[in-house]
Each structure stands twice: as C-alpha cells, then as structure tokens.
CSV table of C-alpha atoms and ligand atoms in Angstrom, one decimal:
chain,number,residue,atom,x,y,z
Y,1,UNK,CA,86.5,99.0,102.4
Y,2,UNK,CA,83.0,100.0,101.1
Y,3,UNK,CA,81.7,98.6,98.2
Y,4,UNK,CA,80.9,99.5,94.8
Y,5,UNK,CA,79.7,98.5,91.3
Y,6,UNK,CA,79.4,99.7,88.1
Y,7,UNK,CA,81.6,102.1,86.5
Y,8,UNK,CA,80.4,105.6,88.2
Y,9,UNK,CA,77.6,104.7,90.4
Y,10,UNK,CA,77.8,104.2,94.1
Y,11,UNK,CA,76.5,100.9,95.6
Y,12,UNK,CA,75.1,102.4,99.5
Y,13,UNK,CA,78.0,104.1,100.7
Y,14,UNK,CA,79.4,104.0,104.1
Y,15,UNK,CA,79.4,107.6,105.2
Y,16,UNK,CA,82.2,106.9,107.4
Y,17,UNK,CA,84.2,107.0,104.6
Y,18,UNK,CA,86.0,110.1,103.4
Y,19,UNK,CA,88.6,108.3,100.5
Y,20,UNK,CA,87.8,104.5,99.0
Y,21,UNK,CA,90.8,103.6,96.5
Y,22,UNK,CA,89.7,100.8,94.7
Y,23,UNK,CA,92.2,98.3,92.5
Y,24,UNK,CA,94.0,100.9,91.9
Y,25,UNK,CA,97.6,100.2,89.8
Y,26,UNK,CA,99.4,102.8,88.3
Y,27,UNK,CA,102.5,101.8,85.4
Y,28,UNK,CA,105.1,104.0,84.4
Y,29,UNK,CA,107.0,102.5,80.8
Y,30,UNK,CA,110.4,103.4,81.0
Y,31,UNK,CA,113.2,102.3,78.6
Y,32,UNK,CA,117.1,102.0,78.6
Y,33,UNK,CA,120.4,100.9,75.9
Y,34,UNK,CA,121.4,102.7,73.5
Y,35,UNK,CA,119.3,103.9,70.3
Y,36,UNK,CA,119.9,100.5,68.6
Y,37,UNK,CA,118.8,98.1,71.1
Y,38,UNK,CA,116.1,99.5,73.1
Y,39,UNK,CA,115.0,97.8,76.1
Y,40,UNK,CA,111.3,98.8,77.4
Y,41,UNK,CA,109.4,97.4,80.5
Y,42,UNK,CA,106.8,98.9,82.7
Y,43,UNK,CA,107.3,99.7,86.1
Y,44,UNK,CA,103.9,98.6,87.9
Y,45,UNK,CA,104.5,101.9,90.7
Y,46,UNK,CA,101.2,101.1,92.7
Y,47,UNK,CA,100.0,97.3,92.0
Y,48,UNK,CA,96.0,96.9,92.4
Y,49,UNK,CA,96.0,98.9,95.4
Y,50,UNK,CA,92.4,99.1,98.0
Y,51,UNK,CA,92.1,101.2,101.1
Y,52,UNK,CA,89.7,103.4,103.0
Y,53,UNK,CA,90.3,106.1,104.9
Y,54,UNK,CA,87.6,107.1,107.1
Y,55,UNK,CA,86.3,111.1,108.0
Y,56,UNK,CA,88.5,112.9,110.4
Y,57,UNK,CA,91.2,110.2,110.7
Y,58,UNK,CA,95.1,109.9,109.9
Y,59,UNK,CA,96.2,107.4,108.0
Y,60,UNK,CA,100.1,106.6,107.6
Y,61,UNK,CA,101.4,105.2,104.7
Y,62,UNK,CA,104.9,104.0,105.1
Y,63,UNK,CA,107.5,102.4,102.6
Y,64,UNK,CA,110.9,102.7,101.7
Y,65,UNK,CA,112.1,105.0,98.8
Y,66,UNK,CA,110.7,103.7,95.5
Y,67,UNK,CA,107.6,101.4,97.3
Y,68,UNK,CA,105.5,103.8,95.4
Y,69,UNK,CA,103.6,105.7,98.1
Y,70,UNK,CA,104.0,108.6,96.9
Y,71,UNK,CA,102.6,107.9,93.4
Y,72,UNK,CA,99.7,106.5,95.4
Y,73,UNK,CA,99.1,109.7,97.0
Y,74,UNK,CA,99.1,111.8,93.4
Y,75,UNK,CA,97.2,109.4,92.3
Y,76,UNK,CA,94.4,109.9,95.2
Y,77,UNK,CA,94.3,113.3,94.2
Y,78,UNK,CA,94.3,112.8,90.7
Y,79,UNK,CA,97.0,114.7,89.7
Y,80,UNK,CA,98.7,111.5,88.6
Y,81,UNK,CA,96.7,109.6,86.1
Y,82,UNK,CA,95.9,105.7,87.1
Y,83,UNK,CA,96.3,102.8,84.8
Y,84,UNK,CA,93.3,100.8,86.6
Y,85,UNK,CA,91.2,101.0,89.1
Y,86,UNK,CA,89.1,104.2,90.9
Y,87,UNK,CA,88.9,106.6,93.6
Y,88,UNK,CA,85.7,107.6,95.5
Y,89,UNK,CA,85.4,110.8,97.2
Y,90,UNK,CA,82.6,110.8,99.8
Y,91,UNK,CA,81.4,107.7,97.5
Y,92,UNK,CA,81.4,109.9,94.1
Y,93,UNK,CA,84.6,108.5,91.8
Y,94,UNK,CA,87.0,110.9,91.2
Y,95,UNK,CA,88.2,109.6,87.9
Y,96,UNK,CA,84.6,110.6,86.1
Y,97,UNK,CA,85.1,114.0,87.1
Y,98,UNK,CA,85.8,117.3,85.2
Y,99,UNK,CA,85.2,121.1,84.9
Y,100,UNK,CA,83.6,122.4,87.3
Y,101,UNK,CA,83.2,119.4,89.6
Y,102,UNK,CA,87.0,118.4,89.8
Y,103,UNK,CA,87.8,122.3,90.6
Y,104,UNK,CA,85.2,121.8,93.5
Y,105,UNK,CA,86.9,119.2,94.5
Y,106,UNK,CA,90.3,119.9,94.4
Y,107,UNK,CA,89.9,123.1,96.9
Y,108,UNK,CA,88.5,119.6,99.3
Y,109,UNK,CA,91.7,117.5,98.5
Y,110,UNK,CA,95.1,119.7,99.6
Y,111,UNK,CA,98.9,118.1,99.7
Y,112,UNK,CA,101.9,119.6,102.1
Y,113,UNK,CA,104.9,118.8,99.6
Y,114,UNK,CA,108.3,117.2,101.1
Y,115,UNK,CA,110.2,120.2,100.3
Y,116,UNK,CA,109.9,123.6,101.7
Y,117,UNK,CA,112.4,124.6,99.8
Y,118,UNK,CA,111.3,124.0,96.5
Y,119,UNK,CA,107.8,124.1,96.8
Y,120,UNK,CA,107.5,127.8,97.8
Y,121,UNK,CA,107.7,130.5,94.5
Y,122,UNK,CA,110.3,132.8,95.3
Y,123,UNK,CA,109.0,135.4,93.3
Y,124,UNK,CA,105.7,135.4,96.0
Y,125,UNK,CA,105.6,137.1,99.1
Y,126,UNK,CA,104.4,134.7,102.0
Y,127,UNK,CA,100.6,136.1,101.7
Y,128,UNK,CA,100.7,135.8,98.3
Y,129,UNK,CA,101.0,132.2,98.6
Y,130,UNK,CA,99.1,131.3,100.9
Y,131,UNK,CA,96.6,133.4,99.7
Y,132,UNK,CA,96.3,132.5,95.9
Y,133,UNK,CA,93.9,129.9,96.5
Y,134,UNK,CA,91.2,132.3,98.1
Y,135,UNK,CA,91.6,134.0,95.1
Y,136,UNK,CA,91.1,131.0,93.1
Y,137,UNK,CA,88.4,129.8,94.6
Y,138,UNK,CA,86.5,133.2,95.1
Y,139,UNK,CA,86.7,132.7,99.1
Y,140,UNK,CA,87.1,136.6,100.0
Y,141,UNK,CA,84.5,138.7,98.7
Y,142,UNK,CA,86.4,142.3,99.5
Y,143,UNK,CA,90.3,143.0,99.8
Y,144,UNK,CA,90.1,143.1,103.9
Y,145,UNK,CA,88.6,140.0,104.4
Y,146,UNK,CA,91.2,138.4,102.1
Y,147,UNK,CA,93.8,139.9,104.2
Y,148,UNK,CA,92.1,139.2,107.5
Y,149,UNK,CA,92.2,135.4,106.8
Y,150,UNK,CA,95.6,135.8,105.3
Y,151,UNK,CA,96.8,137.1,108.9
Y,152,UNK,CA,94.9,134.5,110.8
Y,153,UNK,CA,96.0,131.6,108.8
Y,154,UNK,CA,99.9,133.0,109.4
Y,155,UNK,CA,98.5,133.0,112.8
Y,156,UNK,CA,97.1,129.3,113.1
Y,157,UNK,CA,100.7,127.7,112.2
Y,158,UNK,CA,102.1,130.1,114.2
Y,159,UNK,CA,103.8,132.6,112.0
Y,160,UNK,CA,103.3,136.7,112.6
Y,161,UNK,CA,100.8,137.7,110.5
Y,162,UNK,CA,103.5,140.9,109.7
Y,163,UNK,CA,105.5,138.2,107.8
Y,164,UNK,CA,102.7,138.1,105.1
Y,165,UNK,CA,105.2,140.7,103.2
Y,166,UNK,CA,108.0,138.4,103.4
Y,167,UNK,CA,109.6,136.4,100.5
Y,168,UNK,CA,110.3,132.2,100.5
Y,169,UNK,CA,114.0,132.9,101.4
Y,170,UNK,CA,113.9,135.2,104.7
Y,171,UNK,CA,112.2,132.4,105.8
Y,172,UNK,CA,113.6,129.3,108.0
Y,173,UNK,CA,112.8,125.5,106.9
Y,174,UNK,CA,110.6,124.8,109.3
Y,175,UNK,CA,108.9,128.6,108.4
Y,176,UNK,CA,108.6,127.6,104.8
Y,177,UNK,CA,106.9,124.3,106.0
Y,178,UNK,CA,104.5,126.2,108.2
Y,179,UNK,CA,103.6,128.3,104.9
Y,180,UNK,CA,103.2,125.0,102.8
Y,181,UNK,CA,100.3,124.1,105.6
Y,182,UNK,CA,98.9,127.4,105.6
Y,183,UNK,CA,98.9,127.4,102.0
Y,184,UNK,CA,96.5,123.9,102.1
Y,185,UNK,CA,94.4,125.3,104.6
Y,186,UNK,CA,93.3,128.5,102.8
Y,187,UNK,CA,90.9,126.7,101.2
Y,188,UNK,CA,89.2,124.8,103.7
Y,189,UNK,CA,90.0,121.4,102.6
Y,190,UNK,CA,88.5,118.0,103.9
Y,191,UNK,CA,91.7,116.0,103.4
Y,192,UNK,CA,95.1,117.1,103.1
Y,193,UNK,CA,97.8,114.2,102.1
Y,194,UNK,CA,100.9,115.4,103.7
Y,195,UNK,CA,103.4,113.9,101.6
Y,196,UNK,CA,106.9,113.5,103.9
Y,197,UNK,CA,106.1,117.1,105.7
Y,198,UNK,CA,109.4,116.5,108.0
Y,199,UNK,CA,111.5,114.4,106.0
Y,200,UNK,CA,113.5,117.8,105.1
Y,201,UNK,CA,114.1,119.5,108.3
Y,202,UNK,CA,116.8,119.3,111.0
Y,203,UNK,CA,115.5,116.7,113.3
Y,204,UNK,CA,114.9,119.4,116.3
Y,205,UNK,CA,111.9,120.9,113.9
Y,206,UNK,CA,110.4,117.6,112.8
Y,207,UNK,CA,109.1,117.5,116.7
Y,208,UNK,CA,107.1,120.9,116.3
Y,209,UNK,CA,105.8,120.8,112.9
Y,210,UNK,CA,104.3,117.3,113.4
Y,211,UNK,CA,102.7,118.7,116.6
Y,212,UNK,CA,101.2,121.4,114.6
Y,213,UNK,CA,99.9,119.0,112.3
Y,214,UNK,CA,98.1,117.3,115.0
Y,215,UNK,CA,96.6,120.1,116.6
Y,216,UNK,CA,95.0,121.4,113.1
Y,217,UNK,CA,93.8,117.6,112.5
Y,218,UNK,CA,92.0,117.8,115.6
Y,219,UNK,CA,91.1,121.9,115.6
Y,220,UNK,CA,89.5,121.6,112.0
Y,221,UNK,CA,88.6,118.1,111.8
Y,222,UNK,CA,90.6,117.2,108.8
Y,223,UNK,CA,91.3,113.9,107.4
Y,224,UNK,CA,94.7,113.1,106.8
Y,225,UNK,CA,97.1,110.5,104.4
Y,226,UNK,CA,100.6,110.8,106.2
Y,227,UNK,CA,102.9,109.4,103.9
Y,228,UNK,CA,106.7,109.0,105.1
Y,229,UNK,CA,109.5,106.7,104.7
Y,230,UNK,CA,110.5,106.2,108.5
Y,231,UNK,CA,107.6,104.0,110.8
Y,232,UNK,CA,108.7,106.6,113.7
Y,233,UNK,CA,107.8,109.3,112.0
Y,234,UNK,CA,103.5,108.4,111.7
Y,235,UNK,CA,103.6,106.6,115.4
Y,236,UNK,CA,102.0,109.4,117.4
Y,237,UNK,CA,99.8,111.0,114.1
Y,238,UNK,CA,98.5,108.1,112.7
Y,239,UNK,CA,95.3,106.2,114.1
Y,240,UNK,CA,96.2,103.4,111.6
Y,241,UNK,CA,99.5,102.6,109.6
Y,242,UNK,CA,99.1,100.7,105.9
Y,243,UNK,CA,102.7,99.7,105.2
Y,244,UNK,CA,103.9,99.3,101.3
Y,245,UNK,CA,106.2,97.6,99.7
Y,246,UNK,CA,107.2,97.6,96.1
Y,247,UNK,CA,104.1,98.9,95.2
Y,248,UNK,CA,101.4,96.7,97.1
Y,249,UNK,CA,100.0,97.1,100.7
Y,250,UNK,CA,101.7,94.5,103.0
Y,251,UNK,CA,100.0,95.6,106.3
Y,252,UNK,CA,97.2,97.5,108.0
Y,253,UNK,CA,96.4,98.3,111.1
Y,254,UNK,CA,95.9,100.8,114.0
Y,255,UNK,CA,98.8,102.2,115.4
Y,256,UNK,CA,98.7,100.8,118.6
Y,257,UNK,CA,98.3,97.0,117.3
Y,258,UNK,CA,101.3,97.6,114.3
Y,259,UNK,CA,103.7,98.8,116.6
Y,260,UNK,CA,102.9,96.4,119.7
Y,261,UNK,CA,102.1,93.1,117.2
Y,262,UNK,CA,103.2,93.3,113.9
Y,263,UNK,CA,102.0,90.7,111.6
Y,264,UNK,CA,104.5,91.0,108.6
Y,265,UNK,CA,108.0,90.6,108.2
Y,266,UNK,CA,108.5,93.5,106.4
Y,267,UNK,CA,107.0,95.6,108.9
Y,268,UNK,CA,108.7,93.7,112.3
Y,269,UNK,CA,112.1,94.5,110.2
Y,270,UNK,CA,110.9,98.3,109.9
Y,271,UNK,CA,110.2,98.3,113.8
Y,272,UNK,CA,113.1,96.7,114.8
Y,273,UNK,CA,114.9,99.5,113.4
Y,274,UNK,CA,113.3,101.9,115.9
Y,275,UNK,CA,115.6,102.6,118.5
Y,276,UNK,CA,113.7,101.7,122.2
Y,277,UNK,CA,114.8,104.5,125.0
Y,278,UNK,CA,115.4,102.1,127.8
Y,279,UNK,CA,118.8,100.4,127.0
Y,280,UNK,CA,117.9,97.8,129.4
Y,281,UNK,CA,115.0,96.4,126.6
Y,282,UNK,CA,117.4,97.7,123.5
Y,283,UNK,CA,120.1,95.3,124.4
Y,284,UNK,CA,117.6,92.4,124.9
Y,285,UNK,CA,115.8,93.5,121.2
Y,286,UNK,CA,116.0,91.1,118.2
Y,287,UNK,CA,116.8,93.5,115.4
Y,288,UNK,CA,116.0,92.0,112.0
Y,289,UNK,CA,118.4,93.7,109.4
Y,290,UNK,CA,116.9,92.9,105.8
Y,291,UNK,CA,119.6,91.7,103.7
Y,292,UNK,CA,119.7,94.1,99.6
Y,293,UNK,CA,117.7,96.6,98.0
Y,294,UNK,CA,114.6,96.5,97.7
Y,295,UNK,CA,114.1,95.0,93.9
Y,296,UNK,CA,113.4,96.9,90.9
Y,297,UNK,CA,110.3,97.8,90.5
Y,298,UNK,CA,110.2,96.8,86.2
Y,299,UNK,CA,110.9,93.1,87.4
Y,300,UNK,CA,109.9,92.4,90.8
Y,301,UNK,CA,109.9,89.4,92.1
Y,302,UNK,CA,107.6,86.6,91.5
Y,303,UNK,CA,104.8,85.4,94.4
Y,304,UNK,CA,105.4,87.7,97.7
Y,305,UNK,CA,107.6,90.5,96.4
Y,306,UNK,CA,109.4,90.9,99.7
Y,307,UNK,CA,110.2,86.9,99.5
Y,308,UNK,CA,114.0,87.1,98.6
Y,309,UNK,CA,114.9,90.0,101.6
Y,310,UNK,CA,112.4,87.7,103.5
Y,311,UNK,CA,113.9,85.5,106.4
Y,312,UNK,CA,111.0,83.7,106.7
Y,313,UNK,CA,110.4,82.8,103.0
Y,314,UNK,CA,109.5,79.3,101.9
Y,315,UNK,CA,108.8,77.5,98.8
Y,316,UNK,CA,105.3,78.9,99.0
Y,317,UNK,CA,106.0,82.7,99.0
Y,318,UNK,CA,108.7,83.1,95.8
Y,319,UNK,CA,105.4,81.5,93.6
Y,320,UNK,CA,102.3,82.0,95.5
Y,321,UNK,CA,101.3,86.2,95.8
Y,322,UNK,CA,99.2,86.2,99.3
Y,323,UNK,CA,96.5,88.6,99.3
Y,324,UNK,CA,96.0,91.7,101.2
Y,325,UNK,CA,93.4,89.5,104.1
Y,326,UNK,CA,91.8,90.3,107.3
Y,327,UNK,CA,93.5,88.5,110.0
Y,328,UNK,CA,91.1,90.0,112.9
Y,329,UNK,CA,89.6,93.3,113.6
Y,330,UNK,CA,90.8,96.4,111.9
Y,331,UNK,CA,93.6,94.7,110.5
Y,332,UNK,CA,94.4,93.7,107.0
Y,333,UNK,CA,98.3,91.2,106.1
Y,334,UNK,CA,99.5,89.8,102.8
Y,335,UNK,CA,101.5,86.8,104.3
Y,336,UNK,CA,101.2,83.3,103.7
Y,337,UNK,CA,102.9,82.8,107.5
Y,338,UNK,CA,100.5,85.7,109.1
Y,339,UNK,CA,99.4,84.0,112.7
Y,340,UNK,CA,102.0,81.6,112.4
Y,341,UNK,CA,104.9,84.1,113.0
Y,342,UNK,CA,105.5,85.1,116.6
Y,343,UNK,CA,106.8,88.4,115.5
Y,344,UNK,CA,107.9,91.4,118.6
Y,345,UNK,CA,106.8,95.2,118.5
Y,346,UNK,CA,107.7,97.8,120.1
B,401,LIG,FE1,107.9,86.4,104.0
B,401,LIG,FE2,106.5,84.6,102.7
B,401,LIG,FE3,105.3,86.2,104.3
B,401,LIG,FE4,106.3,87.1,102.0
B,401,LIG,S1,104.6,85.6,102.2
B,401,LIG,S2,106.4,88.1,103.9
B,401,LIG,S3,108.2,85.9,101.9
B,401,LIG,S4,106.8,84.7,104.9
C-alpha cells in the first residue's frame, strides 16, 4: 500500500498503483420492533478496510453473501458514500472530488452489474445503451463515428453489430452480459469493477463470458476488481485474491500462493470447498465444513470475527482482533495462528 498524509495531498506516489483504499469503513444504521420500542444499531458493512491495486492487474475480492464486498466496491467508485477513510485514484483522493473532475473520472472508473437482467433498460435498443456514454461524455464528434464504435464495440464482445437495433429482451443472458461489458467499455475506462459478472448465468456461459473478460483485460490493458462470492470463480482472472469476511480483509495474496498455501482458516474452508478433478486426490482431501451463518453484521463478534465458525480458535482470537500483517512477500493474513497452521491448497 502506498502511503499518504494529510487530508487531500499525496505523499510520493507509487505509480504502480491504479486504486489505494485507505481505512476505509462504511456503516449502514438500520432499525427493527415495532413503533414503540425501537431498536437501532449500525451495521459496520466494510470495517477500516486498506488495499492497492496496481495498473493493469485483476484483483479478486471474494466473500460470502453479506461480507460486504460489494459495498466496498460502490464505495471504490464513489457511488456509495464512506463513513471513514479515502480512496486515491492514480494518487489523487476521490472523496475531495466534484463537478467536473468526478465526471472525468467516472468515464475512468466503469462497473459490469451482477444482473443482466435488470441492469439493461428495456425501453433502449442495444446501441442505445451501450452507446449513451459516448454521448455523455462527448466521445463521437459526428453521427457515423458514433455508430462506427457502436458496431465495433458489439463486435469486441462478440455480438453482430446488426443487433445494435435490438431491445434487452431478444437478447440471451449471456447476450445481455456481453452488452453490460460493452456498455463499460464505450468510454474507455482504466478500471472496471466487475461486480459478480457470472454469478447469474447457467454455468455453461460463465466459462465464455469470464474468457472474454480476460482477453479485453489483456487487449485494452484494463485494471480490474473481480468481486464474486465463489473462490473458483476469480482462480484463472485474478493475479491476486483479497478474501473478506464480515466486512474486514482476512487474506491477500497472488493467486497461485492462496490457492496452493492458504494462510487463513477462513479461506482453507473456502478452498476445501472446491471440488479437485482427480477423484484419486478428492477422496484423500480434508474438507473443512464451517459450522452457522456467518454472524450479523450489527453485532459481530468480538476479537477475530470469524472466531466462533473458527476450528482453530483459542482464547486469544474471541478478544484479541489480529491485524491485516505481512507474513512474507506479496501476502497480507489477519490470524493470530498465521505460520503456525499447516493449512492444504489446492
Ligand atoms: Fe481462527 Fe483465531 Fe485465526 Fe481467527 S485469529 S482465524 S479465530 S485462529
């Protein structure tokens, strides 16, 4: 993580850099009962979060449903507000930003929703969509060129540019998905957070739209934050994995060393659920089922938050929270027991 002080200066930047998240913690107050007797807490959705993520690489960002990755994301791209803490883009901090400056960089910083579904208008043709942000953003200066990168942005996520004329619902899941990416790209972003891209499509599409993904990563040089719930999802398009739970980061590391050596429990238990093709090492596998829910996020638990699911817990973790460390290179645990655990991969 690069460093910085003050409130909006930059303290000698690494130019490596493309995103630095800084402390950031976002709180939701929610409130339940009836009328009378009103109960409020605060649901601490990301908790004093750091990370970097460098120029032209993928990130995955994995969690179960509610570890508040999402939320993380949004908050990245400020279009969910932060309680604490900053973002830097290219070393400038996004939270300081308006007008003109956060419209420049918001054509920069693109997101692939979840949903193909929902996330299309179905009053809009396909070229409508994908072309409203050249519009926007004043990126055509006459009517054919507008239409000439319509048709070769259907073309580059391998749609016929004669579907430009076509509405949301003539179109297939995994069609609607490949709009959703050509919609980000239409404005030449830098970094695209592609929040659960596959997590809605029948399992024979996930394969081609997450190859598609990593051929524009590598065509157009684009940074990406590949958020998804499942660890086998961000194996082959992630250069490094940060693993969240319950709003914190547990684990980073490259893909490679999380998968082969992973240094949390929480993330061993995520890759023992990964099913291994030969049966010959499946049926030797430990598999490490974690017992419950994760907890609610408006009273976690005290010290490690993953302590009571934890089958390694001790006194230690329910009291003590272990910081986010660097254990050797490249790679960042927040265990009490990291080293000391001779934990499997894959
Ligand atoms: Fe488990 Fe303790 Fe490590 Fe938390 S700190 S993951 S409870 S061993």
């Amino acid at each position: 993580m690069s460093s910085h002080s003050g409130q909006d200066t930059v303290a000698d930047p690494d130019p490596s850099v493309l995103i630095d998240v800084e402390n950031l913690s976002v709180e939701f107050p929610v409130s339940s009962g009836t009328l009378f007797s009103r109960n409020r807490a605060i649901i601490h959705a990301v908790d004093n979060v750091s990370l970097s993520i460098r120029k032209g690489e993928s990130l995955g960002l994995v969690g179960e449903s509610g570890s508040g990755k999402t939320t993380l994301g949004r908050a990245i791209l400020h279009l969910q507000k932060a309680t604490s803490g900053r973002v830097f883009f290219e070393g400038q901090p996004i939270n300081s930003m308006r007008g003109r400056e956060l419209r420049n960089l918001r054509r920069r910083m693109q997101i692939i929703f979840q949903d193909p579904y929902s996330s299309l208008d179905p009053r809009m043709s396909a070229g409508s969509i994908i072309g409203e942000g050249i519009t926007i953003h004043n990126l055509a200066s006459t009517r054919a060129e507008y239409n000439r990168r319509v048709a070769e942005l259907l073309e580059m996520v391998g749609l016929n540019p004669e579907m430009a004329r076509r509405f949301p619902h003539e179109f297939s899941g995994g069609q609607r998905q490949r709009i959703g990416i050509a919609r980000a790209l239409a404005v030449e972003p830098d970094f695209i957070i592609c929040d659960e891209p596959v997590s809605a499509l029948d399992v024979s599409i996930q394969a081609q739209i997450l190859s598609l993904l990593a051929n524009l990563q590598s065509e157009l040089e684009l940074t990406y934050l590949f958020v998804a719930h499942d660890l086998s999802v961000v194996r082959h398009i992630s250069d490094r994995v940060a693993v969240m739970y319950l709003g914190r980061i547990v684990e980073v590391a490259t893909s490679v060393d999380l998968y082969s050596n992973p240094q949390h429990p929480y993330t061993y238990a995520l890759i023992s659920g990964i099913p291994v093709p030969d049966p010959r090492v499946e049926a030797r596998r430990q598999r490490v089922v974690l017992g419950g829910e994760p907890a609610n996020p408006a009273d976690p638990p005290t010290g490690c938050h993953f302590h009571p699911r934890c089958p390694f817990a001790t006194e230690q973790c329910a009291s003590e929270k272990p910081e986010l460390r660097q254990i050797d290179t490249g790679r960042l645990v927040s265990c009490h027991l990291a080293e000391e655990l001779m934990l499997e991969g894959v």
